[in-house]
Coordinates of C-alpha atoms in Angstrom, one line a residue:
X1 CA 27.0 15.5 44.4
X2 CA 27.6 14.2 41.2
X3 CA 27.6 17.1 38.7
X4 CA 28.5 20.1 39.9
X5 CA 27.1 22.6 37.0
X6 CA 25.4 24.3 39.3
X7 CA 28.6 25.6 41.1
X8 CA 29.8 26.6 37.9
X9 CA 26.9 29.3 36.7
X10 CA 24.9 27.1 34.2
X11 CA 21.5 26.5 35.2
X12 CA 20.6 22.8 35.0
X13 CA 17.2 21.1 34.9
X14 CA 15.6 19.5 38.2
X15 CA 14.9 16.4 36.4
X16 CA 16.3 14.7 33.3
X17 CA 14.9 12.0 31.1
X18 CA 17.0 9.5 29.7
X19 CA 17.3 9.4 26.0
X20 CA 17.5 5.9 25.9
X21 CA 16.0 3.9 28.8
X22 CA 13.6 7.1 29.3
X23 CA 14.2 6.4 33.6
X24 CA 14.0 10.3 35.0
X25 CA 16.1 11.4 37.3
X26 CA 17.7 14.6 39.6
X27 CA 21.0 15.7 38.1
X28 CA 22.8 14.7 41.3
X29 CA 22.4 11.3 40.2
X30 CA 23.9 11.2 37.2
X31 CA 27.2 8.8 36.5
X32 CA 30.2 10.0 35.7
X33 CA 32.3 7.9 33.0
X34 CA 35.7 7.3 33.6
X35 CA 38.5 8.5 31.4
X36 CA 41.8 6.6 32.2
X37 CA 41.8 4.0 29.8
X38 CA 42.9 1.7 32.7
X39 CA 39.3 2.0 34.2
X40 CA 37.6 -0.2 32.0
X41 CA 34.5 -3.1 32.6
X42 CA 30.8 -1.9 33.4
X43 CA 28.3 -4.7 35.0
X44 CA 25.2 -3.1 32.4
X45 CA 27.4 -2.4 29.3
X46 CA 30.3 -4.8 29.2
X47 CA 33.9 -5.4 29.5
X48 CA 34.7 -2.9 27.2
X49 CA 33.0 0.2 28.2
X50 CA 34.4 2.3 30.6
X51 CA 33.8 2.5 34.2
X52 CA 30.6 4.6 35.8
X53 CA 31.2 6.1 39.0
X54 CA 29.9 8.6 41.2
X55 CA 32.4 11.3 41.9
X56 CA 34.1 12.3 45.5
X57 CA 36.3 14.9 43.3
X58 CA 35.8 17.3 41.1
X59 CA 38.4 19.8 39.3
X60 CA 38.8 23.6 39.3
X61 CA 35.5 23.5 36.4
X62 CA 33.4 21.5 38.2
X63 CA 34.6 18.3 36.2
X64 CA 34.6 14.8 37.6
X65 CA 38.2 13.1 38.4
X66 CA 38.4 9.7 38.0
X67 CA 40.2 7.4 40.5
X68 CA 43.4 7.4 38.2
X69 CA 43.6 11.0 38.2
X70 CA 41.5 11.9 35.2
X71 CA 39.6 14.7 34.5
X72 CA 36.5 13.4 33.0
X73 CA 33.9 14.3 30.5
X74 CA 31.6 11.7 29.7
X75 CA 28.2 11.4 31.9
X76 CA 25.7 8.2 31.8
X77 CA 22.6 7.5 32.7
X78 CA 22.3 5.9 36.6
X79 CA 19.7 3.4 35.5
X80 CA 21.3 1.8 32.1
X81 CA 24.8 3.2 32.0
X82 CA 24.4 4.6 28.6
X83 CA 25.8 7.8 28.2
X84 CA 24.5 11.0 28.2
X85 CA 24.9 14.2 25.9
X86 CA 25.5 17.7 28.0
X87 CA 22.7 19.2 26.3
X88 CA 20.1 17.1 28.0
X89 CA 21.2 18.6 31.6
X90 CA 20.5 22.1 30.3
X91 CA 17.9 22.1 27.5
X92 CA 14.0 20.7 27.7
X93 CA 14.5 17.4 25.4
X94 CA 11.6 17.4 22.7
X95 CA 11.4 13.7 21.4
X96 CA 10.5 12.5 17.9
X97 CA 9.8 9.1 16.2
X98 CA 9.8 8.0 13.4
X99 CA 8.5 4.7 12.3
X100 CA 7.6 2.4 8.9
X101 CA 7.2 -0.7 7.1
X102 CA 10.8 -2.7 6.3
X103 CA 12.0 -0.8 3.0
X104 CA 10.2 2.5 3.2
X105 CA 13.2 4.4 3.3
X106 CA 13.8 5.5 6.6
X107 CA 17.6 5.9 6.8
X108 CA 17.3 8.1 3.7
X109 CA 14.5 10.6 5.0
X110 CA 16.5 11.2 8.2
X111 CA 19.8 11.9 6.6
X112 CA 17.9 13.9 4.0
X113 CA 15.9 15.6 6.6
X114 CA 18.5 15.8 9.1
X115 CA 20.8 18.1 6.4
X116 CA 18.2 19.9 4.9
X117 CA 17.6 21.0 8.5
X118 CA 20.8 22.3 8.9
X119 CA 21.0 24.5 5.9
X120 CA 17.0 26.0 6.5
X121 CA 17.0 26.5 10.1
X122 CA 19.7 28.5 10.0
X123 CA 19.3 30.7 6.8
X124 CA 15.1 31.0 7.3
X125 CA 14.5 30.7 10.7
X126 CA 17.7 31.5 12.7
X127 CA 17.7 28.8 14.5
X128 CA 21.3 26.4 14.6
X129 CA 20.9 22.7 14.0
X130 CA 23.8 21.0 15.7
X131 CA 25.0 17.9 16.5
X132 CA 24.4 17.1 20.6
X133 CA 27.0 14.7 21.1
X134 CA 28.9 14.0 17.7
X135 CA 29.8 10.2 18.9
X136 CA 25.5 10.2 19.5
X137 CA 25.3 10.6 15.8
X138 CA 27.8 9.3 14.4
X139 CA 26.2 6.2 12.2
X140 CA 24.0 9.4 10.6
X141 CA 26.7 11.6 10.1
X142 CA 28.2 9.1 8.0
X143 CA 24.7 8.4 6.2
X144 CA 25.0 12.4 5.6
X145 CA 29.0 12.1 4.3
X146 CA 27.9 8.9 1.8
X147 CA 24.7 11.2 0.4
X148 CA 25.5 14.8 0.2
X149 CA 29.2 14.6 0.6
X150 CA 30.2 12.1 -1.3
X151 CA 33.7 12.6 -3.7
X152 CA 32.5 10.1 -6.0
X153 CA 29.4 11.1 -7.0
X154 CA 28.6 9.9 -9.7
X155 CA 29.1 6.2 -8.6
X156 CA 25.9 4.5 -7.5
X157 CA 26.0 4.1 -3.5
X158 CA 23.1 3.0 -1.1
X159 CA 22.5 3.2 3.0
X160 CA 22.4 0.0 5.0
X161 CA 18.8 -1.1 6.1
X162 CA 18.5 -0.4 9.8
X163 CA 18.5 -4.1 11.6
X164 CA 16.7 -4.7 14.9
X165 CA 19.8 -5.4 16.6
X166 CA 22.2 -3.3 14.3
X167 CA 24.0 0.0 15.4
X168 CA 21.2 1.5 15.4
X169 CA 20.3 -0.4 18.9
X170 CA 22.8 -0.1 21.8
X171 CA 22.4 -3.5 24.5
X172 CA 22.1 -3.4 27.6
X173 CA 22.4 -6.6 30.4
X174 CA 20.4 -6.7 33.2
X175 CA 21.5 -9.8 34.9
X176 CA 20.5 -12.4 32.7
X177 CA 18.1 -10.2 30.8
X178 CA 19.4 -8.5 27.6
X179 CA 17.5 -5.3 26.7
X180 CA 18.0 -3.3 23.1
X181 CA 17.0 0.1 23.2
X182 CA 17.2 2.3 20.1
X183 CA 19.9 4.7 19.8
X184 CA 18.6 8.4 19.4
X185 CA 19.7 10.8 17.4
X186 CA 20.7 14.2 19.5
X187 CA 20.5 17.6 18.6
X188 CA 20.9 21.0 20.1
X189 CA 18.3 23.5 18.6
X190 CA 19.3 27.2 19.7
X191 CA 17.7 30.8 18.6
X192 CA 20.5 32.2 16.7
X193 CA 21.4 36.2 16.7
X194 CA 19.1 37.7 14.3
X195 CA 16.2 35.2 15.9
X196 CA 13.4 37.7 17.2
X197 CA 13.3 35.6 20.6
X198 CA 17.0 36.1 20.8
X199 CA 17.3 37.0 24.0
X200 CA 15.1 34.5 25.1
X201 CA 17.2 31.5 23.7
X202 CA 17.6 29.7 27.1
X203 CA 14.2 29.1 27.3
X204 CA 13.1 28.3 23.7
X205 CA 16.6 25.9 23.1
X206 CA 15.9 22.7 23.0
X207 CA 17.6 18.9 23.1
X208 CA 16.1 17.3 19.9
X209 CA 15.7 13.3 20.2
X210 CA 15.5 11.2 16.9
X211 CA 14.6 7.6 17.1
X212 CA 14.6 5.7 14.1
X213 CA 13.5 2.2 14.7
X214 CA 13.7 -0.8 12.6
X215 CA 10.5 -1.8 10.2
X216 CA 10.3 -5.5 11.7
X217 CA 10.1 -3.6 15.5
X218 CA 6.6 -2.8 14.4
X219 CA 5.1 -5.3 12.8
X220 CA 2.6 -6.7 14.6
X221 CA 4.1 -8.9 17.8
X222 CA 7.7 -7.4 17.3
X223 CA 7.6 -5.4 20.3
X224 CA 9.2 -7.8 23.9
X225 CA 10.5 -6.4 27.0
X226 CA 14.2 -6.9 25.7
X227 CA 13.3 -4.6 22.9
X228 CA 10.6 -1.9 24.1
X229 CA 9.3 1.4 22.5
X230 CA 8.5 3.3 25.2
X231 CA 9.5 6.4 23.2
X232 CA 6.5 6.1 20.9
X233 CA 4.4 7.4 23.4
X234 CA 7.3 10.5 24.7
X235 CA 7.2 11.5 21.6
X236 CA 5.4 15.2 21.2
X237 CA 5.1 14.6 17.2
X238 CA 4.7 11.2 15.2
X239 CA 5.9 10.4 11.9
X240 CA 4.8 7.6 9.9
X241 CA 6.6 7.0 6.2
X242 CA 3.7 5.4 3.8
X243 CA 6.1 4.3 0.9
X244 CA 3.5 4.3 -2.0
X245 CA 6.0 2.1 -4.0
X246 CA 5.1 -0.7 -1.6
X247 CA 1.5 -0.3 -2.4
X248 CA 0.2 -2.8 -5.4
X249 CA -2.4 0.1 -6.3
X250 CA 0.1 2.9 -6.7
X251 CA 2.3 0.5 -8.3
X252 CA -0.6 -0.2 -10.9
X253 CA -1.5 3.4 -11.6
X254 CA 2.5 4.6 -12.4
X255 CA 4.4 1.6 -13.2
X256 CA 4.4 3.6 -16.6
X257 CA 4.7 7.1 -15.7
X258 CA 8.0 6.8 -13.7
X259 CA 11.3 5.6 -14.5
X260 CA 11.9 4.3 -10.9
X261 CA 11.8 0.5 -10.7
X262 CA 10.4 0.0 -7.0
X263 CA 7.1 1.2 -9.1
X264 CA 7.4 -2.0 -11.1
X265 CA 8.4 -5.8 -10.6
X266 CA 11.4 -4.6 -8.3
X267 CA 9.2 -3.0 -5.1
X268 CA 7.5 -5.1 -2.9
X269 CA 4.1 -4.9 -0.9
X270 CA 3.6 -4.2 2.7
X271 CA 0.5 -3.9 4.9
X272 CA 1.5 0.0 6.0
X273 CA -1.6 0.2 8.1
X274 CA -1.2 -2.9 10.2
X275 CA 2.1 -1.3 11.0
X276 CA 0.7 2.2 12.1
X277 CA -2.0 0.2 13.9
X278 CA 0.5 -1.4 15.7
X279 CA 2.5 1.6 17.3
X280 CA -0.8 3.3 18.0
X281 CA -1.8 0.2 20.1
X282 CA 1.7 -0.2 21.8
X283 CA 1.3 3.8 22.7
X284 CA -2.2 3.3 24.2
X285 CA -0.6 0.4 26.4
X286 CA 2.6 2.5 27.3
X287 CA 0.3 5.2 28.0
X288 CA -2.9 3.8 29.9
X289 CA -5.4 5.5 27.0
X290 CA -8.7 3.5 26.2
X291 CA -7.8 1.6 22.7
X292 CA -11.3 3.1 21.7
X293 CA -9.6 6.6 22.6
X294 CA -7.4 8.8 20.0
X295 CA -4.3 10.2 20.8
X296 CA -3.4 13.6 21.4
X297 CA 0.2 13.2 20.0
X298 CA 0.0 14.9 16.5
X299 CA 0.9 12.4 13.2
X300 CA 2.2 13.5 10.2
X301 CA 2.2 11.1 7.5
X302 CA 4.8 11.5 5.5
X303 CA 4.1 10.3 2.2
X304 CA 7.7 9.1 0.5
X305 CA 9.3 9.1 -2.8
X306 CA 7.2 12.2 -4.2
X307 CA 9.3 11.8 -7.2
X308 CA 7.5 8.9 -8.0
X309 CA 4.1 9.5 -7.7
X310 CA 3.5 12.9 -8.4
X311 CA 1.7 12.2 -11.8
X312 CA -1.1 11.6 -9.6
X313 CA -1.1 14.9 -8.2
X314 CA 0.0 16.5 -11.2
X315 CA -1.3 20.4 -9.5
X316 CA 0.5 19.8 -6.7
X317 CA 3.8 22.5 -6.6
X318 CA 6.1 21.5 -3.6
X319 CA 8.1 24.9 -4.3
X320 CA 9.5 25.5 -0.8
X321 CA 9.0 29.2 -1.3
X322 CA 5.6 28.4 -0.7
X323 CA 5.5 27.3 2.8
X324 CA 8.2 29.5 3.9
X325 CA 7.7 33.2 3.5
X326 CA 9.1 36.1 4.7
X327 CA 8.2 37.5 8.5
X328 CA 10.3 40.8 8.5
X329 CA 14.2 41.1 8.8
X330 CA 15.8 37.6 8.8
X331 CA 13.0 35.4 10.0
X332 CA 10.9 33.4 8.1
X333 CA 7.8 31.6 9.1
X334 CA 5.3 28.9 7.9
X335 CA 2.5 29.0 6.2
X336 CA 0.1 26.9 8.0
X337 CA -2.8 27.5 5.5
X338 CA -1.0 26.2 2.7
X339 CA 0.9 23.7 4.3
X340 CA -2.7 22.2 5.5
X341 CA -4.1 22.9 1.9
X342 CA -1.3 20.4 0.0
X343 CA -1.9 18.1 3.2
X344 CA -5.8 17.5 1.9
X345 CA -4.8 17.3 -1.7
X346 CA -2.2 14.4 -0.2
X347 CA -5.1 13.1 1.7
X348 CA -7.3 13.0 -1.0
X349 CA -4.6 11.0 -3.2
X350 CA -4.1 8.2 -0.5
X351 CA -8.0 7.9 0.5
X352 CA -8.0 7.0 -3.9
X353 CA -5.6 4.2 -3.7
X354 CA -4.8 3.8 -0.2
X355 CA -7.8 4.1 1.7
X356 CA -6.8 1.7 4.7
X357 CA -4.0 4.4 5.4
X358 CA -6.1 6.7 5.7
X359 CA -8.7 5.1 7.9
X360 CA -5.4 4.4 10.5
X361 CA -4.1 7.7 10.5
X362 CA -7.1 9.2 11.4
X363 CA -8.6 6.3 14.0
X364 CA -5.0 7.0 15.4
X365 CA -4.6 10.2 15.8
X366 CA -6.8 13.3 16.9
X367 CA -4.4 15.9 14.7
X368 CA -2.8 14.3 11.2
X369 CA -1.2 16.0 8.7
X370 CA -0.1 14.8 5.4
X371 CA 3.0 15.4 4.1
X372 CA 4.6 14.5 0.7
X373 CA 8.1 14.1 0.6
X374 CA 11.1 12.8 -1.6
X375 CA 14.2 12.2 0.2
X376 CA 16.2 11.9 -2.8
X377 CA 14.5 13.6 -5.5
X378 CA 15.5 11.2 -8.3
X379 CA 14.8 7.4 -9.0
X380 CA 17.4 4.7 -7.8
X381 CA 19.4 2.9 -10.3
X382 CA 19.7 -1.5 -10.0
X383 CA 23.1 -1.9 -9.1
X384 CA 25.0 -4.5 -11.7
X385 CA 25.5 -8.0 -10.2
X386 CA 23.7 -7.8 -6.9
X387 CA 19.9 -6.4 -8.0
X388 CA 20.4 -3.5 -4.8
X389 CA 19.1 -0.2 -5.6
X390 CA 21.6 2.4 -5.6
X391 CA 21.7 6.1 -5.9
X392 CA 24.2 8.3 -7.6
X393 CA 24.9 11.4 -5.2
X394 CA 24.9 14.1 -8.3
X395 CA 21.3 13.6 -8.9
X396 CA 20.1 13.7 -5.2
X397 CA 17.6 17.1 -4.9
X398 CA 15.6 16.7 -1.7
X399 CA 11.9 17.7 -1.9
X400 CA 10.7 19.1 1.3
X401 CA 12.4 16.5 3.4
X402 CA 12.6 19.1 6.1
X403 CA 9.2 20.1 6.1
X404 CA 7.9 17.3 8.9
X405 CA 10.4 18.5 11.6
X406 CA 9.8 22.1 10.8
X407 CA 5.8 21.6 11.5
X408 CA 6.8 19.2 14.4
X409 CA 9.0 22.4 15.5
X410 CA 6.6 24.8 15.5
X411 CA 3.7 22.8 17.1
X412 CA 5.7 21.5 19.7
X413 CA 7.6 25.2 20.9
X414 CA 7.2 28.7 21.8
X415 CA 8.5 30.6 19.0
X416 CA 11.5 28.5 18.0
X417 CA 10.1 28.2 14.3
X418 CA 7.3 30.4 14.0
X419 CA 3.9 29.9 11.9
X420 CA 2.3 32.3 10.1
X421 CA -0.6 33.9 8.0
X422 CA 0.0 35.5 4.5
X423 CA -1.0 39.2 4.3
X424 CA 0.6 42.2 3.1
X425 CA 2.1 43.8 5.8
X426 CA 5.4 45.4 5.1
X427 CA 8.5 44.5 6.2
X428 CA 9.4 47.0 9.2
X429 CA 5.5 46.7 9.9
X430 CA 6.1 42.6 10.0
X431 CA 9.0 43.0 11.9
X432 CA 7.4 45.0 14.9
X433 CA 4.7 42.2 15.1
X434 CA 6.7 39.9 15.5
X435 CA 8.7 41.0 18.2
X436 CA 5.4 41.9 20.0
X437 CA 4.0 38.4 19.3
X438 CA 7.5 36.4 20.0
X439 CA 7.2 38.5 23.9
X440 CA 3.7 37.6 24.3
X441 CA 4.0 33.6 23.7
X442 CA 7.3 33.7 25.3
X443 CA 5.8 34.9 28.9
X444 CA 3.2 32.2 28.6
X445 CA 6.2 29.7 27.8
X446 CA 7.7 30.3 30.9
X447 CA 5.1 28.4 32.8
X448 CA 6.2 25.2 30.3
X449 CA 3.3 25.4 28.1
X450 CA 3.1 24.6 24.3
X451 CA 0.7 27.0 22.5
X452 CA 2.6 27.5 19.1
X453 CA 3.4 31.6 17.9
X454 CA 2.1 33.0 14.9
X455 CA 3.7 35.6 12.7
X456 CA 2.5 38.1 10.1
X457 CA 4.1 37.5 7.1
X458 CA 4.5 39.2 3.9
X459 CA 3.5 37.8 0.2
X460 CA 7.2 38.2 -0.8
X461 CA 9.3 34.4 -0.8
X462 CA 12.1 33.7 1.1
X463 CA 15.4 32.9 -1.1

């Protein structure tokens, strides 16, 4: 056998799907990777890489030993070599993609999102946002560092655009054929104490997949074989960044209400919608759905840089409080009525000045939500002597960044994040319910079904 987990008490999964080539496989089959530094040169990965083997041995833990003598760690995938994070073996992967023109700010929403998440699942929901793999997400935890932890923060920084073949891509050789496959992002999502569904955290935890793919990738005609997207149509929840500052109408309509220059003669224009209609064709082909059918996967259109735009929704409160309220003791839930109410005033903004958007989302998709969003809550600055845009980390105050992985959350599992509808129950009385509730849809979750939970929530915010 190759892994012996089973040996060792934790349960494992009968199959596994690759995070990166998407093959799916029995446990048994996984590759160990070697750890005596000795043991290098893999046919797939290069000279450099380690070495994959299946194991004969195996130590007191159940941990491979190399043929040096080393206990190893490390497990890769048997069809492209690339390795593997632990939490994959144990926990049902949910996979997400995001996708958008060149320039509409992708590397910023995910580092935004990514540590907004870790700050609101934990003190709303109860849920821990952890890194998989660290070495997985590495590039982003930098991205995070340069952002929201930066010492200098008052000097004007910026995030590298994501290149189809940068390190954002990992390559791998299949004889003479060279594939890139988008590196994913890996998290560990797990029920934390205090989470009404506590004791059910095995089966609500779950292996969060991120892809972030280059703009170009999706232009029409960028997809080949050596660099496919087959995790466009994995993916349980889509999410599409319309950059408004990118559209010559929005730019028209607050070139003069905003100080952010990407409104005026330094933003550029982009056909969003031949770029949504692009992945939704490329999903239909992956798939085998009619090109005259919709898809079943949910979009959310995320609709960036808020900040500057929001003169044309000038009623429109993105107060966090709003969406997240109270569900008794420490949980929180959504509010799905008001979340869907600011997602038709969004709609109604883009069907003004970006009608085309609109028309794609929804021949696209059976289920689309709008979402308006500002990853940095503040304009960028021109940086002196090269014309980049840069941000200064002192003024960065996300807006809702979160909020498109929270919905994806809740519509995709059984009580993980919970959704709810605004009454006045009490708190003990909210409480109750939702430990009733969280037992209900937790029995029907064991048969691997995705109905999403609902909570009774009270009027009083969340802090």
């Amino acid at each position: 056998m190759a892994i012996r987990g089973q040996n060792m008490g934790v349960p494992l999964r009968s199959r596994i799907i690759c995070p990166h080539c998407w093959a799916e496989f029995p446990p048994q089959e996984l590759l160990w990777i070697a750890a005596h530094s000795d043991l290098r040169g893999d046919p797939l990965l290069g000279q450099d890489e380690p070495q994959r083997f299946l194991p004969s041995r195996f130590s007191a833990d159940g941990k491979a030993i190399d043929v040096r003598g080393e206990v190893c760690t490390g497990l890769a995938c048997p069809h492209c070599h690339l390795s593997i994070a632990w939490a994959l073996l144990e926990m049902k992967p949910l996979f997400l993609s995001i996708l958008g023109a060149p320039g509409s700010g992708k590397s910023y929403f995910v580092a935004s999102m990514t540590w907004q998440l870790r700050q609101t699942l934990r003190e709303r929901f109860a849920v821990s946002f952890t890194d998989a793999d660290p070495l997985h997400n590495q590039v982003l935890s930098e991205y995070e560092e340069r952002l929201f932890l930066n010492p200098q923060e008052d000097q004007l920084v910026y995030l590298p655009k994501t290149e189809l073949e940068g390190q954002l891509y990992q390559s791998v050789a299949y004889g003479e054929r060279r594939v890139w496959y988008p590196r994913p992002f890996v998290f560990s999502l797990q029920p934390l104490d205090g989470h009404v569904a506590y004791d059910k955290r095995r089966l609500l935890s779950r292996a969060l997949c991120l892809y972030d793919s280059a703009g170009e990738h999706f232009l029409p005609g960028g997809e080949t074989s050596n660099s496919p997207s087959k995790h466009l149509a994995l993916s349980e929840v889509l999410f599409f960044l319309f950059d408004p500052t990118q559209h010559p109408k929005f730019r028209a309509r607050c070139k003069d209400q905003t100080n952010d220059p990407q409104m005026g003669n330094h933003g550029w224009s982009h056909r969003q919608d031949q770029v949504l209609l692009e992945a939704a064709n490329r999903i239909r082909a992956h798939s085998g759905a009619s090109q005259s059918d919709k898809l079943t996967q949910p979009l959310v259109v995320v609709v960036t840089k808020f900040d500057a735009w929001r003169t044309l929704a000038p009623n429109l409160e993105l107060d966090l409080n709003r969406i997240i309220r109270r569900a008794g003791g420490t949980m929180s839930a959504l509010d799905s009525r008001v979340l869907h109410t600011i997602s038709a005033t969004v709609r109604q903004v883009l069907n003004q000045h970006a009608r085309e958007m609109v028309t794609a989302a929804e021949s696209f998709s059976e289920e689309v939500l709008y979402i308006p969003v500002s990853a940095l809550g503040c304009a960028p600055e021109i940086i002196d002597g090269s014309g980049m845009l840069g941000i200064r980390p002192r003024n960065i105050q996300p807006i809702w960044s979160e909020v498109p992985v929270l919905f994806a959350l809740h519509r995709c599992t059984k009580g993980l994040v919970q959704v709810g509808a605004s009454r006045g129950d009490s708190h003990a009385e909210g409480a109750r319910a939702a430990g009733r509730i969280a037992d209900n849809r937790l029995a029907e979750a064991a048969a691997d079904e995705d109905e999403p939970s609902v909570l009774p929530m009270t009027r009083e915010t969340g802090t």
